[in-house]
Coordinates of C-alpha atoms and ligand atoms in Angstrom, one line a residue:
Chain A
M1 CA 106.2 -21.3 -83.1
L2 CA 105.2 -25.0 -83.2
R3 CA 105.9 -27.3 -80.3
I4 CA 105.1 -31.0 -80.2
D5 CA 105.4 -32.5 -76.7
G6 CA 105.4 -36.2 -76.0
L7 CA 102.9 -36.8 -78.8
S8 CA 101.5 -40.4 -79.0
H9 CA 98.7 -41.6 -81.1
R10 CA 97.0 -45.0 -81.5
Y11 CA 94.1 -46.1 -83.7
G12 CA 92.4 -48.5 -81.4
E13 CA 95.0 -51.0 -80.3
H14 CA 97.4 -50.0 -83.1
A15 CA 100.1 -47.6 -81.8
V16 CA 101.1 -45.3 -84.6
L17 CA 103.1 -42.5 -83.0
D18 CA 105.2 -42.9 -80.0
D19 CA 106.3 -40.0 -77.7
M20 CA 107.4 -37.5 -80.4
T21 CA 108.9 -34.2 -79.4
L22 CA 109.8 -31.6 -81.9
E23 CA 110.1 -27.9 -82.1
V24 CA 109.8 -25.8 -85.2
A25 CA 110.8 -22.1 -85.3
E26 CA 108.8 -19.4 -86.9
G27 CA 109.5 -19.3 -90.7
E28 CA 111.4 -22.6 -90.7
L29 CA 111.0 -25.2 -93.4
V30 CA 111.2 -28.7 -92.0
S31 CA 111.3 -31.8 -94.2
I32 CA 109.9 -35.0 -92.8
V33 CA 111.1 -38.3 -94.3
G34 CA 110.3 -41.8 -93.2
P35 CA 109.2 -45.2 -94.5
S36 CA 105.7 -45.8 -95.6
G37 CA 103.3 -46.3 -92.8
C38 CA 105.4 -44.7 -90.1
G39 CA 102.7 -42.2 -89.3
K40 CA 103.7 -39.1 -91.2
S41 CA 100.1 -38.3 -92.3
T42 CA 98.9 -39.0 -88.8
L43 CA 101.4 -36.6 -87.4
L44 CA 100.2 -33.9 -89.8
R45 CA 96.6 -34.6 -88.8
C46 CA 97.4 -34.1 -85.2
I47 CA 99.2 -30.8 -85.8
A48 CA 96.2 -29.6 -88.0
G49 CA 93.9 -30.4 -85.1
L50 CA 91.9 -32.8 -87.3
I51 CA 92.4 -35.6 -84.8
S52 CA 93.3 -35.3 -81.2
P53 CA 96.3 -37.4 -80.2
T54 CA 95.9 -40.1 -77.6
S55 CA 98.4 -38.3 -75.4
G56 CA 100.9 -35.4 -75.5
R57 CA 100.1 -32.1 -77.0
V58 CA 100.7 -29.7 -79.8
T59 CA 101.2 -26.0 -79.0
L60 CA 101.1 -23.3 -81.6
D61 CA 102.4 -19.8 -80.7
G62 CA 102.0 -20.8 -77.0
T63 CA 98.4 -21.9 -77.2
P64 CA 97.6 -25.6 -77.2
V65 CA 96.0 -26.9 -80.4
D66 CA 92.5 -28.0 -79.7
G67 CA 90.6 -28.0 -83.0
V68 CA 91.9 -26.5 -86.2
P69 CA 94.2 -23.5 -85.6
D70 CA 93.8 -20.2 -87.6
G71 CA 95.9 -19.5 -90.6
L72 CA 96.5 -23.1 -91.4
A73 CA 96.6 -24.7 -94.9
V74 CA 97.0 -28.4 -95.6
V75 CA 98.0 -30.1 -98.9
F76 CA 96.5 -33.6 -98.4
Q77 CA 98.2 -36.7 -99.7
D78 CA 94.8 -37.7 -101.3
Y79 CA 94.9 -34.5 -103.3
S80 CA 92.2 -35.6 -105.8
R81 CA 89.7 -36.4 -103.1
S82 CA 90.4 -33.1 -101.4
L83 CA 89.1 -31.1 -104.5
L84 CA 85.3 -30.6 -104.8
P85 CA 84.2 -32.0 -108.1
W86 CA 81.2 -29.7 -108.5
L87 CA 83.3 -26.6 -108.4
T88 CA 85.5 -25.4 -111.2
V89 CA 89.2 -25.4 -110.6
R90 CA 89.2 -21.6 -110.0
D91 CA 86.3 -21.9 -107.5
N92 CA 88.1 -24.7 -105.7
V93 CA 91.2 -22.5 -105.3
A94 CA 89.1 -19.4 -104.3
L95 CA 86.8 -21.1 -101.8
P96 CA 89.1 -20.9 -98.7
L97 CA 89.6 -17.2 -99.3
R98 CA 86.0 -16.7 -98.1
R99 CA 87.5 -17.2 -94.7
R100 CA 89.8 -14.2 -95.4
G101 CA 86.8 -11.9 -95.9
K102 CA 87.9 -11.0 -99.5
S103 CA 85.6 -9.8 -102.2
K104 CA 84.6 -12.0 -105.1
A105 CA 86.9 -10.2 -107.5
E106 CA 89.9 -10.4 -105.1
R107 CA 89.3 -14.1 -104.6
R108 CA 89.2 -14.7 -108.3
A109 CA 92.4 -12.7 -108.9
A110 CA 94.2 -14.5 -106.1
A111 CA 93.1 -17.9 -107.5
D112 CA 94.2 -17.1 -111.0
E113 CA 97.5 -15.9 -109.8
A114 CA 98.1 -19.0 -107.7
L115 CA 97.1 -21.2 -110.6
A116 CA 99.6 -19.4 -112.9
S117 CA 102.3 -19.9 -110.3
V118 CA 101.9 -23.7 -110.3
G119 CA 102.0 -23.7 -114.1
L120 CA 98.2 -24.0 -114.8
P121 CA 97.2 -20.5 -116.0
D122 CA 94.5 -21.9 -118.3
A123 CA 92.9 -24.5 -116.1
G124 CA 90.6 -22.2 -114.0
R125 CA 87.4 -22.9 -116.0
K126 CA 87.9 -26.6 -116.1
Y127 CA 86.6 -29.1 -113.5
P128 CA 89.0 -31.1 -111.4
W129 CA 88.0 -34.4 -113.0
Q130 CA 89.0 -33.0 -116.4
L131 CA 92.6 -32.7 -115.2
S132 CA 95.3 -35.3 -114.9
G133 CA 96.5 -36.5 -111.5
G134 CA 99.6 -34.3 -111.6
M135 CA 97.5 -31.3 -112.5
Q136 CA 95.0 -31.9 -109.7
Q137 CA 97.9 -32.1 -107.3
R138 CA 99.1 -28.7 -108.5
V139 CA 95.6 -27.3 -108.0
S140 CA 95.6 -28.4 -104.4
I141 CA 99.0 -26.8 -103.9
A142 CA 97.7 -23.6 -105.6
R143 CA 94.7 -23.6 -103.2
A144 CA 97.0 -23.7 -100.2
L145 CA 99.3 -21.0 -101.5
A146 CA 96.5 -18.7 -102.4
Y147 CA 95.3 -18.8 -98.8
R148 CA 98.7 -17.4 -97.6
P149 CA 98.7 -19.5 -94.5
S150 CA 101.1 -18.8 -91.6
L151 CA 101.5 -22.6 -91.2
L152 CA 101.6 -24.8 -94.2
L153 CA 101.5 -28.6 -93.9
M154 CA 102.3 -30.5 -97.1
D155 CA 101.9 -34.3 -97.4
E156 CA 103.9 -35.7 -100.3
P157 CA 102.8 -32.7 -102.4
F158 CA 104.8 -33.5 -105.5
G159 CA 104.2 -37.3 -105.8
S160 CA 102.4 -37.3 -109.1
V161 CA 104.1 -34.7 -111.2
D162 CA 107.0 -35.2 -113.7
A163 CA 110.6 -34.6 -112.7
Q164 CA 110.8 -31.2 -114.4
T165 CA 107.6 -29.9 -112.8
R166 CA 108.7 -31.3 -109.5
E167 CA 111.8 -29.2 -109.6
D168 CA 109.8 -26.1 -110.5
L169 CA 107.4 -26.7 -107.6
E170 CA 110.2 -27.2 -105.2
D171 CA 111.6 -23.8 -106.2
L172 CA 108.1 -22.3 -106.0
V173 CA 107.8 -23.5 -102.4
L174 CA 111.2 -22.2 -101.5
R175 CA 110.3 -18.8 -103.1
V176 CA 107.0 -18.4 -101.2
H177 CA 108.7 -19.6 -98.1
R178 CA 111.3 -16.9 -98.4
T179 CA 109.0 -14.1 -99.4
G180 CA 105.9 -15.0 -97.4
G181 CA 107.8 -16.0 -94.3
M182 CA 105.5 -18.9 -93.6
T183 CA 106.4 -21.9 -91.5
I184 CA 106.3 -25.1 -93.6
L185 CA 106.3 -28.8 -92.8
L186 CA 106.8 -30.9 -95.9
V187 CA 106.5 -34.7 -95.9
T188 CA 108.3 -36.4 -98.7
H189 CA 109.6 -39.8 -99.7
D190 CA 112.4 -38.3 -101.7
I191 CA 115.7 -38.0 -99.8
D192 CA 117.2 -35.5 -102.3
E193 CA 114.2 -33.3 -102.0
S194 CA 114.1 -33.3 -98.2
V195 CA 117.7 -31.9 -98.2
Y196 CA 117.2 -29.6 -101.1
V197 CA 114.1 -27.7 -99.7
G198 CA 114.7 -28.2 -96.0
D199 CA 116.3 -26.0 -93.4
R200 CA 116.2 -29.1 -91.3
V201 CA 115.3 -32.8 -92.0
V202 CA 113.5 -34.9 -89.5
V203 CA 113.8 -38.6 -90.1
L204 CA 111.1 -40.9 -88.7
G205 CA 111.3 -44.5 -87.8
R206 CA 108.4 -46.9 -87.6
N207 CA 106.6 -49.5 -85.4
P208 CA 105.6 -47.3 -83.8
G209 CA 106.5 -44.0 -85.5
H210 CA 109.2 -42.0 -83.6
I211 CA 111.7 -39.4 -84.4
R212 CA 114.9 -41.1 -85.3
A213 CA 117.1 -38.1 -86.1
E214 CA 117.1 -34.4 -86.8
I215 CA 119.7 -33.1 -89.3
D216 CA 120.3 -29.4 -89.8
V217 CA 120.8 -28.6 -93.4
T218 CA 124.0 -26.6 -93.4
L219 CA 123.5 -25.1 -96.9
P220 CA 123.1 -21.5 -97.8
P221 CA 119.4 -20.4 -98.0
E222 CA 119.7 -19.7 -101.7
R223 CA 119.2 -23.0 -103.5
D224 CA 119.8 -23.9 -107.1
Q225 CA 118.7 -27.1 -108.7
I226 CA 122.0 -27.7 -110.4
A227 CA 124.6 -26.0 -108.3
T228 CA 123.2 -27.1 -104.9
R229 CA 122.7 -30.7 -105.9
A230 CA 126.4 -30.7 -107.0
D231 CA 127.6 -29.2 -103.8
A232 CA 129.8 -31.5 -101.7
E233 CA 127.9 -30.6 -98.5
F234 CA 124.6 -31.5 -100.2
V235 CA 126.0 -34.9 -101.3
R236 CA 127.2 -35.6 -97.7
L237 CA 123.8 -34.6 -96.2
R238 CA 122.0 -36.7 -98.7
A239 CA 124.1 -39.7 -97.9
E240 CA 123.5 -39.2 -94.2
V241 CA 119.8 -38.9 -94.5
G242 CA 119.7 -41.9 -96.8
R243 CA 121.5 -44.1 -94.3
L244 CA 119.1 -43.0 -91.6
V245 CA 116.1 -43.7 -93.7
R246 CA 117.3 -47.1 -94.7
G247 CA 118.1 -47.9 -91.1
A248 CA 114.6 -46.7 -90.1
A249 CA 113.0 -49.0 -92.7
S250 CA 114.9 -52.1 -91.6
G251 CA 113.9 -51.6 -87.9
P252 CA 115.4 -50.3 -84.8
V253 CA 119.2 -49.8 -84.9
A254 CA 121.4 -48.2 -82.2
A255 CA 121.6 -44.5 -83.3
Chain B
M1 CA 61.1 -48.0 -102.1
S2 CA 64.7 -48.9 -101.8
V3 CA 67.6 -46.7 -102.6
E4 CA 68.3 -46.9 -106.3
H5 CA 72.0 -46.1 -106.2
S6 CA 74.3 -48.8 -104.9
P7 CA 77.2 -47.7 -102.9
R8 CA 80.1 -47.1 -105.2
L9 CA 83.5 -48.4 -104.4
R10 CA 86.2 -45.9 -104.2
A11 CA 89.1 -47.5 -102.5
G12 CA 92.2 -46.3 -104.2
G13 CA 90.6 -45.9 -107.6
R14 CA 90.3 -42.2 -107.5
A15 CA 93.9 -41.1 -107.0
V16 CA 94.9 -42.5 -110.3
P17 CA 92.4 -41.4 -113.0
Q18 CA 91.7 -44.2 -115.4
R19 CA 88.9 -42.7 -117.3
R20 CA 90.1 -43.3 -120.7
S21 CA 91.2 -46.9 -120.3
A22 CA 87.9 -47.8 -118.6
R23 CA 85.9 -46.9 -121.7
G24 CA 85.9 -48.7 -125.0
A25 CA 86.2 -52.1 -123.4
G26 CA 83.7 -54.7 -124.6
R27 CA 80.7 -54.0 -126.9
P28 CA 80.4 -50.4 -128.1
R29 CA 77.8 -48.5 -126.1
L30 CA 74.7 -47.2 -127.8
T31 CA 74.5 -43.5 -128.4
R32 CA 71.6 -41.6 -127.0
T33 CA 69.9 -41.4 -130.4
G34 CA 70.6 -45.1 -130.9
R35 CA 68.8 -45.9 -127.7
A36 CA 65.8 -43.7 -128.6
V37 CA 65.5 -45.4 -132.0
R38 CA 65.4 -48.8 -130.4
G39 CA 62.9 -47.7 -127.8
L40 CA 60.6 -46.2 -130.5
A41 CA 60.9 -49.5 -132.5
G42 CA 59.7 -51.4 -129.5
V43 CA 56.7 -49.1 -129.0
L44 CA 55.7 -49.4 -132.7
V45 CA 55.8 -53.2 -132.6
L46 CA 53.6 -53.2 -129.5
A47 CA 51.2 -50.7 -131.1
A48 CA 51.0 -52.8 -134.3
A49 CA 50.4 -56.0 -132.4
L50 CA 47.5 -54.4 -130.4
E51 CA 46.0 -53.1 -133.6
I52 CA 46.1 -56.5 -135.3
L53 CA 44.8 -58.3 -132.3
A54 CA 41.8 -56.0 -131.9
R55 CA 41.0 -55.8 -135.6
S56 CA 41.2 -59.5 -136.2
G57 CA 38.4 -60.2 -133.8
A58 CA 40.5 -62.7 -131.9
V59 CA 39.6 -60.8 -128.7
A60 CA 36.1 -59.4 -128.1
A61 CA 35.7 -55.8 -129.2
D62 CA 34.4 -54.7 -125.9
S63 CA 37.6 -55.8 -124.0
L64 CA 40.2 -54.4 -126.4
S65 CA 40.3 -51.3 -128.6
P66 CA 42.6 -51.0 -131.6
T67 CA 45.6 -48.7 -131.3
S68 CA 44.4 -46.3 -134.0
D69 CA 41.1 -45.7 -132.2
I70 CA 43.0 -45.0 -128.9
V71 CA 45.3 -42.5 -130.5
V72 CA 42.5 -40.7 -132.3
R73 CA 40.5 -40.5 -129.0
A74 CA 43.6 -39.2 -127.1
G75 CA 43.9 -36.4 -129.7
E76 CA 40.3 -35.6 -129.3
L77 CA 40.4 -35.4 -125.5
L78 CA 43.6 -33.3 -125.5
G79 CA 41.8 -30.8 -127.7
D80 CA 38.8 -30.7 -125.3
G81 CA 38.9 -28.0 -122.7
A82 CA 36.4 -29.7 -120.5
F83 CA 38.6 -32.8 -120.3
W84 CA 41.5 -30.7 -119.2
S85 CA 39.6 -28.9 -116.5
A86 CA 37.8 -32.0 -115.2
S87 CA 40.4 -34.7 -115.6
L88 CA 44.0 -33.6 -116.3
V89 CA 44.3 -30.4 -114.2
P90 CA 43.0 -31.9 -111.0
T91 CA 45.4 -34.8 -111.2
L92 CA 48.4 -32.7 -112.2
K93 CA 47.6 -30.3 -109.4
A94 CA 47.5 -33.0 -106.7
W95 CA 50.6 -34.6 -108.2
G96 CA 52.7 -31.4 -108.3
L97 CA 51.5 -30.1 -104.9
G98 CA 52.1 -33.5 -103.2
L99 CA 55.6 -33.8 -104.6
V100 CA 56.6 -30.3 -103.6
I101 CA 55.4 -30.8 -100.1
A102 CA 57.0 -34.3 -99.9
V103 CA 60.4 -32.9 -100.9
A104 CA 60.1 -29.9 -98.6
V105 CA 59.4 -32.3 -95.7
A106 CA 61.7 -35.2 -96.6
V107 CA 65.0 -33.3 -97.3
P108 CA 65.1 -31.5 -94.0
L109 CA 64.0 -34.7 -92.3
G110 CA 66.8 -36.7 -94.0
L111 CA 69.3 -33.9 -93.0
L112 CA 68.2 -34.1 -89.4
L113 CA 68.3 -37.9 -89.2
G114 CA 71.6 -37.9 -91.0
S115 CA 73.4 -35.4 -88.9
V116 CA 72.0 -36.0 -85.5
P117 CA 72.5 -39.7 -84.6
Y118 CA 70.3 -39.4 -81.5
V119 CA 67.3 -38.4 -83.6
N120 CA 68.0 -41.3 -86.0
T121 CA 67.9 -44.0 -83.3
A122 CA 65.0 -42.4 -81.5
T123 CA 62.8 -42.4 -84.7
R124 CA 63.9 -45.7 -86.1
A125 CA 61.1 -47.7 -84.5
V126 CA 58.5 -45.4 -85.9
V127 CA 60.0 -45.4 -89.3
E128 CA 60.3 -49.1 -89.4
F129 CA 56.6 -49.4 -88.5
L130 CA 55.3 -46.9 -91.0
R131 CA 57.4 -47.7 -94.0
P132 CA 56.1 -51.2 -94.8
I133 CA 52.5 -50.1 -95.0
P134 CA 51.6 -50.0 -98.7
S135 CA 50.4 -46.5 -99.3
V136 CA 47.7 -47.7 -101.7
A137 CA 46.2 -49.6 -98.7
L138 CA 45.7 -46.3 -97.0
I139 CA 43.5 -44.9 -99.7
P140 CA 40.1 -46.0 -98.1
L141 CA 41.1 -44.9 -94.7
V142 CA 42.3 -41.4 -95.8
S143 CA 39.2 -40.9 -98.0
L144 CA 37.0 -41.8 -95.1
I145 CA 38.6 -39.0 -93.1
L146 CA 39.3 -36.4 -95.7
G147 CA 36.7 -37.1 -98.4
T148 CA 37.6 -37.4 -102.0
G149 CA 39.1 -34.0 -102.9
L150 CA 42.5 -32.5 -103.3
E151 CA 43.5 -32.9 -99.7
M152 CA 43.0 -36.6 -99.7
K153 CA 45.2 -37.1 -102.7
V154 CA 47.9 -34.8 -101.5
V155 CA 48.1 -36.4 -98.1
L156 CA 48.5 -39.8 -99.7
I157 CA 51.0 -38.6 -102.2
V158 CA 53.1 -36.9 -99.5
Y159 CA 53.0 -40.0 -97.4
A160 CA 54.2 -42.2 -100.2
A161 CA 56.7 -39.8 -101.7
V162 CA 58.5 -38.8 -98.5
W163 CA 60.2 -42.2 -98.1
P164 CA 62.4 -42.4 -101.2
V165 CA 63.4 -38.8 -100.9
M166 CA 64.2 -39.1 -97.2
F167 CA 66.2 -42.3 -97.5
N168 CA 68.1 -41.1 -100.5
T169 CA 69.0 -37.9 -98.6
L170 CA 70.1 -39.9 -95.6
Y171 CA 72.2 -42.2 -97.9
G172 CA 73.6 -39.3 -99.9
L173 CA 74.9 -37.5 -96.8
G174 CA 77.1 -40.5 -96.1
D175 CA 78.6 -40.3 -99.6
A176 CA 80.6 -37.0 -99.0
D177 CA 84.3 -37.7 -99.1
P178 CA 85.9 -37.4 -95.6
V179 CA 89.1 -36.0 -97.2
A180 CA 87.0 -33.2 -98.8
K181 CA 85.4 -32.5 -95.4
D182 CA 88.7 -32.4 -93.6
T183 CA 90.1 -30.0 -96.3
L184 CA 87.4 -27.5 -95.5
R185 CA 87.7 -28.0 -91.8
S186 CA 91.5 -27.4 -92.1
F187 CA 90.8 -24.1 -93.8
G188 CA 88.8 -23.1 -90.7
F189 CA 85.2 -23.8 -92.0
G190 CA 82.8 -24.8 -89.2
P191 CA 80.4 -27.8 -89.1
L192 CA 77.5 -25.9 -90.7
A193 CA 79.7 -24.5 -93.5
V194 CA 81.1 -28.0 -94.1
L195 CA 77.5 -29.4 -94.3
W196 CA 76.5 -26.6 -96.7
R197 CA 79.6 -26.7 -99.0
V198 CA 80.6 -30.4 -99.0
T199 CA 78.1 -32.8 -97.5
L200 CA 74.9 -31.3 -99.1
P201 CA 76.3 -30.9 -102.6
A202 CA 77.7 -34.4 -102.5
A203 CA 74.3 -35.7 -101.5
L204 CA 72.3 -33.8 -104.2
P205 CA 72.6 -36.4 -106.9
F206 CA 71.1 -39.0 -104.5
I207 CA 68.4 -36.6 -103.4
Y208 CA 67.6 -36.0 -107.0
T209 CA 67.3 -39.7 -107.7
G210 CA 65.0 -39.9 -104.7
V211 CA 62.8 -37.2 -106.2
R212 CA 62.7 -39.1 -109.5
L213 CA 61.5 -42.2 -107.8
A214 CA 59.0 -40.2 -105.8
T215 CA 57.6 -38.7 -109.0
S216 CA 56.5 -42.1 -110.4
I217 CA 55.2 -43.1 -107.0
A218 CA 53.2 -39.9 -106.6
L219 CA 51.5 -40.4 -110.0
I220 CA 50.5 -43.9 -109.1
L221 CA 49.0 -42.6 -105.9
A222 CA 47.2 -39.7 -107.6
V223 CA 45.5 -41.8 -110.2
G224 CA 45.0 -44.8 -107.9
A225 CA 43.3 -42.7 -105.2
E226 CA 41.0 -41.2 -107.8
I227 CA 40.0 -44.6 -109.2
L228 CA 39.4 -46.1 -105.8
A229 CA 37.6 -43.1 -104.4
G230 CA 35.3 -43.2 -107.5
F231 CA 34.0 -39.7 -106.9
G232 CA 35.2 -36.2 -107.6
D233 CA 37.5 -35.3 -110.6
G234 CA 40.8 -36.3 -112.1
L235 CA 42.2 -38.6 -114.7
G236 CA 41.5 -41.6 -112.4
I237 CA 37.9 -40.6 -112.2
F238 CA 37.8 -40.4 -116.0
I239 CA 39.1 -44.0 -116.2
G240 CA 36.9 -45.3 -113.4
Q241 CA 33.8 -43.9 -114.9
A242 CA 34.6 -45.1 -118.4
M243 CA 34.9 -48.6 -116.8
G244 CA 31.3 -48.4 -115.7
T245 CA 29.8 -47.4 -119.1
L246 CA 28.8 -49.9 -121.7
D247 CA 31.2 -48.8 -124.4
G248 CA 34.0 -47.7 -122.2
T249 CA 36.9 -49.8 -123.2
R250 CA 38.3 -47.2 -125.6
D251 CA 38.2 -44.5 -122.9
V252 CA 39.7 -46.7 -120.3
M253 CA 42.6 -47.5 -122.5
T254 CA 43.0 -43.9 -123.6
G255 CA 43.0 -42.7 -120.0
T256 CA 45.6 -45.3 -119.1
L257 CA 47.7 -44.3 -122.1
L258 CA 47.6 -40.6 -121.1
A259 CA 48.5 -41.5 -117.5
G260 CA 51.5 -43.4 -118.8
C261 CA 52.5 -40.5 -121.0
L262 CA 52.4 -38.1 -118.0
G263 CA 54.8 -40.4 -116.1
L264 CA 57.1 -40.8 -119.1
L265 CA 57.2 -37.0 -119.7
A266 CA 58.0 -36.2 -116.1
N267 CA 60.7 -38.8 -116.0
S268 CA 62.3 -37.7 -119.2
L269 CA 62.4 -34.1 -118.0
L270 CA 64.0 -35.1 -114.7
A271 CA 66.5 -37.3 -116.5
F272 CA 67.4 -34.4 -118.8
G273 CA 67.9 -32.2 -115.8
E274 CA 70.0 -34.8 -114.0
R275 CA 72.4 -35.0 -116.9
R276 CA 72.8 -31.2 -117.0
L277 CA 73.1 -30.6 -113.2
F278 CA 75.2 -33.5 -112.1
R279 CA 77.8 -33.9 -114.9
W280 CA 80.5 -34.1 -112.2
H281 CA 78.8 -37.0 -110.5
V282 CA 78.5 -39.0 -113.7
R283 CA 82.1 -38.3 -114.6
E284 CA 83.2 -39.4 -111.2
E285 CA 81.4 -42.7 -111.2
R286 CA 83.0 -43.5 -114.5
S287 CA 86.5 -42.8 -113.4
Ligands
LIG1 N1 92.0 -43.9 -89.8 C1 92.8 -44.9 -89.5 N2 92.4 -45.9 -88.7 C2 93.2 -46.9 -88.4 N3 94.5 -47.0 -88.7 C3 95.0 -46.0 -89.4 C4 94.2 -44.9 -89.9 N4 95.0 -44.0 -90.6 C5 96.2 -44.6 -90.6 N5 96.2 -45.8 -89.9 C6 97.4 -46.6 -89.7 O1 98.4 -45.9 -89.1 C7 99.7 -46.1 -89.7 C8 100.3 -44.8 -90.1 O2 99.5 -44.3 -91.2 P1 99.9 -42.9 -91.9 O3 98.9 -42.7 -93.0 O4 100.1 -41.9 -90.9 O5 101.3 -43.3 -92.5 P2 102.3 -42.5 -93.5 O6 103.6 -42.4 -92.9 O7 101.6 -41.3 -93.9 O8 102.4 -43.5 -94.7 P3 102.6 -43.2 -96.3 O9 104.0 -42.7 -96.5 O10 102.3 -44.5 -97.0 O11 101.6 -42.1 -96.6 C9 99.5 -47.2 -90.8 O12 99.8 -48.4 -90.2 C10 98.0 -47.1 -91.0 O13 97.5 -48.4 -91.4
LIG2 MG1 100.9 -40.5 -95.6

């Protein structure tokens, strides 16, 4: 579905991404982990067509990405800045559905449903600035889910929520992924999370950002917060990803 | 005619809301009623001082009227239909019409300059030449060409009021958050939709501030043009003609008071509207 071919990007003189090649199958959920500043957000921006890479290309369903592709939703790392302060929470969530040609009533219903699914059934009438950071983050997740994208890019989407809510949101993403059949790229700092939600984990190294390793998550598709995390295979995978990330953070090491 | 808002810093600060901790630091803020009471006290002290000064005879009676006389005269004039039709209505008409035209011209102009860089650079020289001309200095020239009627006043008001609205529009357009714009783009909204749904709403509080500035400037031009033209009708004519009569001090002061009240009234209405319309903007600045 998604192909990234020899993708490099530099901001002026500063090389951020170097010759990345990656393929993501339809309906796959790929976790991306890597040290801060290695170019994860830049990679997502290239895939979203928001910036055009210095060289290399991104292909989606066989057509090169040149501008924003259809059926895309992005959960930005700066979630609070991505919400419009003059719209209520419900209107924020409903706004992208205009692109889907839905009636006003349908948009409202879809927004309310998405807000309930992220645990904010009563926040619809409030304004984003009346919510806590973690609640704003959930609103931006609800907005992406309500849109029912075919490709969902999430940039550290659970960074500001408490541990319990985080687990609920991980399970929510797994659920919509299974039932909606969407392709998801999820950037995270949390190694456990990358293994728990992923079908595959891509580990990035930095200076400049490159793909250091890809690890298939050889766990059954049904995940459970307690049973899966206790699974011996999960523990092994987590240790392996952990070693790779630490190696990536300390600089180039023979792989 | 500079931009009233200073650029606000937003590096980092927004991701971690700190609204509550930011408040309550230092001296407790005055409530709205508290501020109103203080303002009123100031006005009363000034009025009393003027009354005493005029009554004591320290100043010649023909150069200063006591406050009480002015207030009585103001009441008299406001109850007089002829004063309304000859003085208040013509000024209000020029003021309102000039402002509406100025906004209708300045906002699209600001949008154009803000979104098409080429137009911006091409017009910069013209703008930099026109802007420093004090609009009051144009009054004689414009009245030579257009006479002393409504058109003359409206033209001057439009000329003076266009600048603050246009520059605030231009500045406000730059205030839209790039992440918010990228968000809409990523959902497939085109450039016009992004302008309409993100850039323009984000600029509205700034445009509104520009209109507030323009309102005061327009009143200055309306009354000033009337006084300098010395002919026709309007509040400025009332003041100007009183100046020429033997016993006119009281009317000059009353006219000036009424002009001030008009400005105050308009500004209070606009400030009230601002608080209602842009609650989100005030909240954001505080956070
Ligand atoms: N618009 C930009 N202009 C110039 N440099 C940029 C820009 N955006 C990012 N960078 C630089 O590119 C590098 C990668 O940034 P990016 O935001 O992609 O990293 P990241 O992996 O998402 O980091 P984090 O985990 O902290 O979010 C950083 O060194 C950053 O300073
Ligand atoms: Mg990032």
